[in-house]
Short mmCIF file of C-alpha atoms in Angstrom, two decimals:
data_model
loop_
_atom_site.label_atom_id
_atom_site.label_comp_id
_atom_site.label_asym_id
_atom_site.label_seq_id
_atom_site.Cartn_x
_atom_site.Cartn_y
_atom_site.Cartn_z
CA MET A 1 -46.66 229.77 72.02
CA SER A 2 -44.73 226.42 72.17
CA HIS A 3 -41.76 226.34 70.30
CA PRO A 4 -40.16 222.90 70.65
CA ARG A 5 -36.17 222.71 70.89
CA PRO A 6 -34.45 219.68 71.35
CA VAL A 7 -33.01 219.54 74.54
CA THR A 8 -29.38 220.26 76.08
CA ALA A 9 -27.18 219.49 79.08
CA ARG A 10 -27.27 222.78 81.38
CA PRO A 11 -24.50 224.45 81.96
CA ALA A 12 -23.28 223.79 85.62
CA ALA A 13 -23.56 226.74 87.57
CA ALA A 14 -20.53 226.81 90.47
CA ALA A 15 -23.28 226.78 93.58
CA THR A 16 -24.80 223.84 91.82
CA GLY A 17 -21.11 222.05 91.15
CA ALA A 18 -20.14 222.50 94.73
CA VAL A 19 -23.02 221.25 96.23
CA ALA A 20 -22.30 217.89 94.13
CA ALA A 21 -18.53 218.10 95.19
CA SER A 22 -19.89 217.79 98.90
CA ALA A 23 -22.49 215.35 98.38
CA ALA A 24 -19.69 213.42 97.01
CA ALA A 25 -17.23 213.68 99.86
CA CYS A 26 -20.63 212.53 101.85
CA LEU A 27 -20.48 209.46 100.04
CA ALA A 28 -17.01 208.60 101.31
CA LEU A 29 -17.45 209.77 104.56
CA ALA A 30 -20.28 207.57 106.37
CA GLY A 31 -22.91 209.31 108.54
CA CYS A 32 -22.16 212.96 106.61
CA SER A 33 -25.53 214.87 105.21
CA THR A 34 -25.43 217.92 102.97
CA PRO A 35 -27.08 221.05 104.72
CA ALA A 36 -29.44 222.84 103.22
CA ALA A 37 -27.82 226.36 103.56
CA ALA A 38 -25.58 224.67 100.61
CA SER A 39 -28.01 225.91 98.08
CA PRO A 40 -28.06 229.24 97.89
CA GLY A 41 -31.14 231.09 99.10
CA ILE A 42 -32.08 228.45 101.12
CA SER A 43 -31.65 227.85 105.28
CA ASP A 44 -33.28 225.48 107.44
CA ASP A 45 -36.27 227.82 107.90
CA THR A 46 -36.27 229.90 105.05
CA VAL A 47 -36.36 230.28 101.73
CA THR A 48 -35.31 233.77 99.75
CA VAL A 49 -35.96 234.69 95.94
CA GLY A 50 -35.86 238.20 94.43
CA THR A 51 -37.69 240.17 91.46
CA HIS A 52 -37.16 243.40 89.29
CA GLN A 53 -40.27 245.69 89.42
CA PRO A 54 -41.11 249.26 88.00
CA LEU A 55 -41.98 250.69 91.23
CA THR A 56 -41.14 253.82 89.81
CA GLY A 57 -40.97 255.41 86.19
CA PRO A 58 -43.29 254.74 83.07
CA ALA A 59 -44.68 251.54 83.79
CA ALA A 60 -44.99 252.02 88.02
CA ALA A 61 -49.01 253.24 87.37
CA GLY A 62 -50.36 250.19 85.74
CA TYR A 63 -47.71 247.53 87.58
CA ALA A 64 -46.08 248.57 90.65
CA SER A 65 -48.89 246.78 92.44
CA ILE A 66 -48.15 243.14 91.19
CA SER A 67 -45.09 242.66 93.96
CA ALA A 68 -47.40 243.94 96.60
CA ALA A 69 -49.80 241.10 95.69
CA THR A 70 -47.12 238.65 95.33
CA LYS A 71 -45.36 239.22 98.91
CA ALA A 72 -49.22 239.32 100.47
CA TYR A 73 -49.90 235.69 99.09
CA PHE A 74 -46.18 234.68 100.52
CA ASP A 75 -47.07 236.26 103.65
CA TYR A 76 -50.39 234.26 103.82
CA VAL A 77 -48.11 230.80 102.75
CA ASN A 78 -46.08 232.21 106.01
CA ASP A 79 -48.55 232.06 108.21
CA HIS A 80 -49.90 228.37 107.04
CA GLY A 81 -46.56 227.29 107.78
CA GLY A 82 -44.56 227.96 104.79
CA VAL A 83 -43.69 225.62 102.15
CA HIS A 84 -41.88 222.13 103.71
CA GLY A 85 -41.44 224.18 106.66
CA ARG A 86 -39.74 227.32 105.14
CA SER A 87 -40.86 230.77 104.68
CA ILE A 88 -40.89 232.40 101.69
CA GLU A 89 -38.65 235.58 101.86
CA TYR A 90 -39.84 238.13 98.92
CA VAL A 91 -36.67 240.51 98.05
CA VAL A 92 -38.40 243.32 95.48
CA LYS A 93 -35.97 245.78 93.80
CA ASP A 94 -37.10 248.80 92.12
CA ASP A 95 -35.22 249.23 88.52
CA GLY A 96 -37.98 252.15 87.44
CA TYR A 97 -38.88 249.84 84.21
CA ASN A 98 -34.65 250.79 82.55
CA PRO A 99 -32.79 248.08 81.69
CA ALA A 100 -29.36 249.70 82.78
CA ASN A 101 -30.98 249.73 86.60
CA THR A 102 -32.48 245.97 86.13
CA GLN A 103 -28.74 244.78 85.45
CA THR A 104 -27.93 246.59 88.88
CA VAL A 105 -30.36 245.44 90.79
CA VAL A 106 -30.52 242.19 89.18
CA ARG A 107 -26.80 241.32 90.12
CA GLU A 108 -27.71 243.06 93.71
CA LEU A 109 -29.98 240.17 94.38
CA VAL A 110 -27.62 237.15 93.18
CA GLN A 111 -24.78 238.49 94.55
CA GLU A 112 -25.57 240.16 97.35
CA ASP A 113 -29.05 238.61 98.47
CA LYS A 114 -27.90 235.30 97.30
CA VAL A 115 -31.63 234.66 96.33
CA PHE A 116 -32.35 231.05 95.80
CA ALA A 117 -34.17 232.14 92.20
CA LEU A 118 -35.24 235.28 90.59
CA LEU A 119 -39.72 235.32 90.24
CA GLY A 120 -41.89 237.00 88.09
CA GLY A 121 -39.07 240.03 86.61
CA LEU A 122 -41.23 242.32 84.68
CA GLY A 123 -40.71 243.56 81.29
CA THR A 124 -39.87 242.77 77.97
CA PRO A 125 -36.58 245.38 77.64
CA THR A 126 -35.84 244.92 80.90
CA HIS A 127 -35.86 241.20 81.45
CA SER A 128 -34.13 240.59 78.46
CA SER A 129 -30.92 242.73 79.78
CA VAL A 130 -30.10 240.10 82.30
CA LEU A 131 -31.08 236.73 80.58
CA ASP A 132 -27.71 235.64 80.08
CA TYR A 133 -26.42 236.70 83.46
CA LEU A 134 -29.06 234.61 84.87
CA ASP A 135 -28.24 231.66 82.83
CA GLN A 136 -24.46 232.13 83.29
CA ASN A 137 -25.02 232.10 87.23
CA GLY A 138 -27.43 228.90 87.36
CA VAL A 139 -30.22 231.07 88.80
CA PRO A 140 -33.51 229.80 88.31
CA ASP A 141 -35.48 232.57 86.64
CA LEU A 142 -39.18 231.54 87.03
CA PHE A 143 -42.59 233.07 85.44
CA VAL A 144 -41.06 236.29 83.73
CA ALA A 145 -43.70 238.92 83.99
CA SER A 146 -44.26 239.49 80.43
CA GLY A 147 -45.54 238.02 77.03
CA SER A 148 -42.58 237.79 74.67
CA THR A 149 -41.71 234.64 73.25
CA LEU A 150 -38.02 235.16 74.38
CA TRP A 151 -38.42 233.54 77.45
CA ASP A 152 -39.24 230.29 75.51
CA ASP A 153 -35.93 229.01 74.95
CA PRO A 154 -35.29 225.61 76.73
CA GLU A 155 -31.96 225.43 74.60
CA GLY A 156 -30.62 228.64 74.70
CA HIS A 157 -31.75 229.90 78.34
CA PRO A 158 -32.57 226.38 79.87
CA ASN A 159 -33.12 228.05 83.39
CA THR A 160 -35.92 230.74 82.31
CA PHE A 161 -39.31 230.54 82.07
CA GLY A 162 -42.30 232.25 81.03
CA PHE A 163 -45.74 233.01 82.68
CA ASN A 164 -48.19 235.16 80.49
CA ALA A 165 -49.70 233.88 77.47
CA ASP A 166 -47.52 235.15 75.11
CA TYR A 167 -48.11 237.79 72.74
CA VAL A 168 -48.55 235.99 69.74
CA VAL A 169 -51.47 233.94 71.17
CA GLU A 170 -53.11 236.90 72.77
CA GLY A 171 -53.27 238.75 69.13
CA ALA A 172 -54.36 235.22 67.40
CA ALA A 173 -57.13 234.82 69.81
CA LEU A 174 -58.18 238.30 69.91
CA ALA A 175 -58.65 238.84 66.03
CA GLN A 176 -60.64 235.32 66.08
CA TYR A 177 -63.11 236.41 68.31
CA ALA A 178 -63.38 239.77 66.49
CA ALA A 179 -63.49 237.85 63.02
CA ASP A 180 -66.37 235.27 64.64
CA GLN A 181 -68.11 237.54 66.20
CA HIS A 182 -68.36 240.36 63.52
CA ALA A 183 -67.29 238.58 60.11
CA GLY A 184 -66.56 241.44 57.32
CA GLN A 185 -65.64 243.99 59.67
CA LYS A 186 -62.69 246.30 58.98
CA LEU A 187 -60.36 244.63 61.34
CA CYS A 188 -57.30 247.36 62.44
CA VAL A 189 -54.18 247.23 64.91
CA LEU A 190 -52.49 249.73 67.29
CA GLY A 191 -49.03 248.98 69.22
CA GLN A 192 -46.02 249.44 70.62
CA ASP A 193 -43.20 249.58 68.17
CA ASP A 194 -41.22 247.19 69.60
CA ASP A 195 -40.89 243.13 70.08
CA PHE A 196 -44.57 243.41 72.08
CA GLY A 197 -46.44 244.87 68.93
CA GLN A 198 -44.71 243.19 66.34
CA GLU A 199 -45.47 239.93 67.94
CA PHE A 200 -49.01 240.66 68.61
CA LEU A 201 -49.29 242.06 64.80
CA GLU A 202 -48.09 238.12 64.24
CA GLY A 203 -50.44 236.62 65.80
CA VAL A 204 -53.49 238.99 64.34
CA GLU A 205 -52.29 237.58 60.91
CA LEU A 206 -52.22 234.67 61.94
CA ALA A 207 -55.64 234.08 62.36
CA VAL A 208 -56.95 236.53 59.73
CA GLY A 209 -53.96 236.93 57.35
CA LYS A 210 -52.38 239.95 56.23
CA ASP A 211 -55.17 241.13 53.85
CA GLY A 212 -57.29 240.79 57.20
CA VAL A 213 -55.69 244.08 58.80
CA ALA A 214 -57.01 247.49 57.02
CA ALA A 215 -54.63 248.84 58.86
CA HIS A 216 -51.90 249.09 61.54
CA GLU A 217 -50.44 251.72 63.72
CA THR A 218 -47.42 251.57 65.52
CA TYR A 219 -46.07 254.45 68.53
CA SER A 220 -43.62 255.11 70.54
CA THR A 221 -43.86 254.61 74.54
CA SER A 222 -41.72 257.77 74.84
CA ASN A 223 -44.41 259.96 72.93
CA GLN A 224 -47.56 260.42 75.09
CA ASP A 225 -49.58 261.49 71.74
CA VAL A 226 -51.38 259.00 69.40
CA THR A 227 -53.81 261.54 67.63
CA ALA A 228 -52.11 260.92 64.17
CA GLN A 229 -52.55 257.29 64.87
CA ILE A 230 -55.61 257.38 65.75
CA GLY A 231 -56.48 259.57 63.33
CA ALA A 232 -55.03 257.34 60.55
CA LEU A 233 -56.87 254.23 61.87
CA GLN A 234 -60.38 256.77 62.02
CA ALA A 235 -59.51 257.64 58.30
CA ALA A 236 -59.31 254.05 57.46
CA GLY A 237 -62.34 253.09 58.59
CA CYS A 238 -61.71 250.85 60.96
CA GLU A 239 -64.48 249.31 63.06
CA SER A 240 -63.04 247.08 65.36
CA VAL A 241 -59.10 248.15 66.89
CA LEU A 242 -57.12 245.59 68.27
CA LEU A 243 -54.57 247.06 70.85
CA ALA A 244 -50.93 245.81 71.92
CA THR A 245 -50.74 248.55 74.54
CA VAL A 246 -50.14 248.58 77.88
CA ASN A 247 -52.73 250.24 80.14
CA GLY A 248 -51.49 254.14 79.99
CA PHE A 249 -51.17 253.54 76.48
CA THR A 250 -55.37 252.14 76.20
CA ALA A 251 -56.65 254.57 78.09
CA LEU A 252 -54.46 257.28 75.98
CA ALA A 253 -56.15 255.86 73.19
CA VAL A 254 -59.30 255.31 74.23
CA GLY A 255 -59.55 258.83 75.45
CA THR A 256 -57.88 260.66 71.95
CA ALA A 257 -60.39 258.46 70.14
CA ALA A 258 -63.47 259.93 72.10
CA LYS A 259 -61.90 263.31 71.82
CA MET A 260 -62.03 262.98 68.05
CA GLY A 261 -66.02 261.96 68.16
CA TRP A 262 -64.66 258.32 67.25
CA SER A 263 -66.22 254.80 68.93
CA PRO A 264 -64.42 251.86 67.17
CA ARG A 265 -64.84 248.04 69.11
CA TRP A 266 -61.60 248.35 71.41
CA LEU A 267 -60.03 244.51 72.08
CA ALA A 268 -57.01 244.64 73.78
CA SER A 269 -54.06 242.26 75.26
CA SER A 270 -54.08 241.60 78.63
CA SER A 271 -51.22 243.79 79.37
CA GLY A 272 -53.39 246.92 78.68
CA GLY A 273 -56.80 245.75 79.51
CA ASP A 274 -57.58 245.84 83.25
CA TYR A 275 -60.57 247.41 83.85
CA PRO A 276 -60.08 249.58 87.24
CA THR A 277 -57.06 250.38 86.18
CA LEU A 278 -58.42 251.86 83.23
CA VAL A 279 -61.24 253.86 85.22
CA ASP A 280 -58.54 254.86 87.01
CA LEU A 281 -56.78 256.78 84.25
CA LEU A 282 -59.42 257.97 82.31
CA GLY A 283 -61.76 259.28 85.10
CA GLU A 284 -65.01 257.91 86.70
CA ASP A 285 -66.79 260.05 84.97
CA VAL A 286 -66.22 259.28 81.70
CA ALA A 287 -64.53 255.64 81.67
CA PRO A 288 -67.84 253.56 82.23
CA ALA A 289 -69.46 254.90 79.23
CA LEU A 290 -66.23 254.84 76.76
CA LEU A 291 -65.04 251.22 78.05
CA GLU A 292 -68.68 249.62 78.09
CA GLY A 293 -68.37 246.56 75.63
CA PHE A 294 -64.48 246.96 75.89
CA VAL A 295 -62.93 243.18 74.99
CA SER A 296 -59.57 241.66 76.58
CA ALA A 297 -57.68 238.54 76.67
CA ASN A 298 -57.14 236.88 80.22
CA TYR A 299 -55.87 233.35 81.66
CA LEU A 300 -56.17 233.62 85.09
CA PRO A 301 -58.75 233.67 87.73
CA PHE A 302 -61.00 236.42 87.04
CA GLY A 303 -64.29 238.54 87.24
CA PRO A 304 -66.72 239.01 90.32
CA ASP A 305 -67.27 235.81 91.76
CA GLY A 306 -65.26 232.49 91.76
CA GLU A 307 -63.45 230.90 94.81
CA TRP A 308 -59.94 231.84 93.83
CA VAL A 309 -60.88 235.33 93.29
CA GLU A 310 -62.78 234.79 97.01
CA LEU A 311 -59.85 233.85 98.77
CA PHE A 312 -57.05 236.73 97.03
CA ARG A 313 -59.75 239.45 98.01
CA GLN A 314 -59.38 238.25 101.64
CA ILE A 315 -55.33 237.83 101.68
CA ASN A 316 -55.57 241.23 99.98
CA ASP A 317 -57.40 242.67 102.99
CA GLU A 318 -55.28 240.75 105.53
CA HIS A 319 -51.89 241.04 103.91
CA ASN A 320 -52.34 244.08 101.78
CA ASP A 321 -53.78 246.88 103.47
CA GLY A 322 -56.56 246.09 101.77
CA ALA A 323 -55.54 247.68 98.88
CA ARG A 324 -57.66 247.98 95.58
CA PHE A 325 -58.59 244.88 94.38
CA ASP A 326 -58.25 244.59 90.45
CA GLY A 327 -56.24 242.37 87.62
CA ASN A 328 -52.67 243.17 88.99
CA THR A 329 -53.49 241.76 92.20
CA VAL A 330 -55.03 238.57 91.02
CA TYR A 331 -52.08 238.28 88.46
CA GLY A 332 -49.21 238.80 91.29
CA MET A 333 -50.78 236.17 93.76
CA SER A 334 -51.36 233.57 90.86
CA LEU A 335 -47.81 234.31 90.26
CA GLY A 336 -46.92 233.50 94.07
CA TYR A 337 -49.23 230.47 94.11
CA LEU A 338 -47.27 228.83 90.93
CA PHE A 339 -43.71 229.52 92.81
CA ALA A 340 -45.14 228.18 95.88
CA GLU A 341 -46.31 225.27 93.83
CA ALA A 342 -43.15 224.69 92.32
CA LEU A 343 -41.21 224.59 95.54
CA ALA A 344 -43.12 222.32 96.90
CA ARG A 345 -42.72 220.05 94.30
CA ALA A 346 -39.23 220.54 94.14
CA GLY A 347 -38.73 218.34 97.87
CA GLU A 348 -37.89 218.86 101.03
CA ASP A 349 -34.29 220.27 100.81
CA PRO A 350 -34.58 221.98 97.03
CA THR A 351 -31.97 222.77 95.22
CA ARG A 352 -32.10 225.12 92.11
CA GLU A 353 -31.63 221.83 89.88
CA SER A 354 -34.71 220.43 91.42
CA LEU A 355 -36.99 223.76 91.39
CA VAL A 356 -35.95 223.98 87.71
CA GLU A 357 -36.93 220.02 87.28
CA ALA A 358 -40.52 220.35 88.95
CA VAL A 359 -41.37 223.28 86.86
CA GLU A 360 -40.20 221.16 83.38
CA SER A 361 -41.76 217.93 85.23
CA GLY A 362 -45.26 219.01 83.20
CA ASP A 363 -47.06 218.01 87.00
CA LEU A 364 -47.77 221.74 87.63
CA GLU A 365 -51.24 222.94 87.57
CA GLY A 366 -50.93 226.21 88.52
CA ASN A 367 -54.43 228.16 88.71
CA GLY A 368 -55.21 229.34 85.11
CA ILE A 369 -58.44 228.78 82.92
CA LEU A 370 -56.03 226.05 80.75
CA PRO A 371 -53.60 223.35 81.34
CA LEU A 372 -49.78 224.45 81.33
CA MET A 373 -47.61 223.83 78.73
CA PHE A 374 -44.71 223.42 80.94
CA GLY A 375 -41.96 221.03 79.95
CA PRO A 376 -38.35 219.91 79.21
CA ASP A 377 -38.63 221.13 75.28
CA ASP A 378 -41.65 224.11 76.52
CA HIS A 379 -41.10 226.97 78.46
CA SER A 380 -44.11 228.75 78.19
CA ALA A 381 -47.46 228.53 80.54
CA PHE A 382 -50.34 229.26 78.23
CA ASP A 383 -51.45 228.53 74.98
CA GLY A 384 -54.62 229.91 74.90
CA VAL A 385 -56.66 232.79 76.67
CA GLY A 386 -60.31 233.16 77.47
CA ILE A 387 -61.94 236.49 76.33
CA THR A 388 -63.63 238.97 78.75
CA ALA A 389 -65.47 241.91 78.20
CA VAL A 390 -67.33 245.09 80.28
CA THR A 391 -70.65 245.34 80.88
CA ASP A 392 -72.80 247.53 83.10
CA GLY A 393 -69.08 248.48 84.26
CA VAL A 394 -68.37 244.50 85.33
CA GLN A 395 -65.42 242.69 83.40
CA ASP A 396 -65.54 239.16 82.99
CA TYR A 397 -65.45 236.44 80.91
CA VAL A 398 -67.96 236.05 78.56
CA GLY A 399 -67.56 231.91 77.17
CA ALA A 400 -65.26 232.29 74.33
CA THR A 401 -61.72 230.32 75.08
CA TYR A 402 -58.96 230.00 72.22
CA ALA A 403 -56.01 228.06 72.02
CA VAL A 404 -53.34 228.64 69.34
CA GLY A 405 -50.87 226.18 67.85
CA GLY A 406 -49.77 224.21 64.52
CA GLY A 407 -50.39 227.72 62.65
CA LYS A 408 -54.31 227.93 63.49
CA VAL A 409 -56.58 229.23 66.29
CA THR A 410 -58.78 226.92 67.94
CA GLU A 411 -61.79 227.69 70.07
CA VAL A 412 -61.71 225.44 73.51
CA GLU A 413 -63.08 224.53 76.88
CA PRO A 414 -61.78 226.11 79.15
CA GLN A 415 -60.52 224.19 82.01
CA PRO A 416 -60.22 226.13 84.96
CA VAL A 417 -58.28 224.48 87.69
CA PRO A 418 -60.04 224.09 91.13
CA LEU A 419 -59.02 225.76 94.61
CA ARG A 420 -57.69 223.26 96.51
CA GLY A 421 -57.36 223.23 100.31
CA GLU A 422 -56.86 226.42 101.65
CA GLY A 423 -54.97 227.79 98.60
CA VAL A 424 -50.93 226.39 99.73
CA PRO A 425 -49.73 224.39 97.83
CA THR A 426 -48.39 220.86 99.12
CA SER A 427 -46.07 218.35 97.69
#
């Protein structure tokens, strides 16, 4: 969701100031040029970026594969000549989904690995713990892997940009779809007891009003038991349940309801709606029946077909050891593509400042089903999502797409970005 704010001057990072001083000196001495290495993480033939990811810990089961997919895409780009002749080196550090660990590994990335930018740091509680540090050090903080609205703050954190459609957008779109398909139903919400759940509920209420939510239950990720919450929703007569859950708790909710003999309609955030992951968690013997008709939001190339999916499957086979191909694979490679596009537009000798300017330019296209929203006053990525559903074991778009803005939800036509060339951006 867009939150326009006035543009303010960015604090000059020490590295940027050094580059500027060097450039000024060169103007005084004819024939001098500023070397690319003056910008952190940039050499004549490489650009180094870093990320923090939950390779272990409570979120690993759902998300550890994302960074492997991003690296596979970068390996593909490097095999095709890189970006402006530079190979992309991707440094991945495990934070275990623990904010204290995130602070440690991000400092390592900035101070020891000298990364040019941070890319796709995953998680709201984890990444919010390093927002100020990255801003103070002038590090481009690109495409955070979380749907929190925190990343859309051009005035407070001018170098930070989101990637996911935010949770308000997803909640509003899913609620509107539920209302459109089943008018008069009892609609309920189950969500995490944090910003994820609260912002998702805000979106639901934007679409159907507070009176349109028959029941609302929350849970803590530290407690692997949602029996009480599912029982309360069942007792309230809920017919459709909207889920602000990660994949593990989506499976827990669906499985718990099944044991209680209850089968409402399920509609989940993209954060907890990946069908192959849910099948693994629930078990192949019961998952297809429990998840038939399961609805989720998405904004990236999806489904069994399509040129982007075909390319990413090829990259996955050739550069990711043929790992399981799922929504996380598409997410990780789409993240990598968007960064490569931004890097290409940042110029042949990119600086941290030119990289941020490239994202704010409004020229990036990405590969989503709706246009990107990036601009000087908007650091969110998507203001809308498409609706997917599982039919006979296949998860795909159903043709309904919603945009959220100005306090309302509007059904729109998708505008998918076509694959160009071989999927390697050029300026």
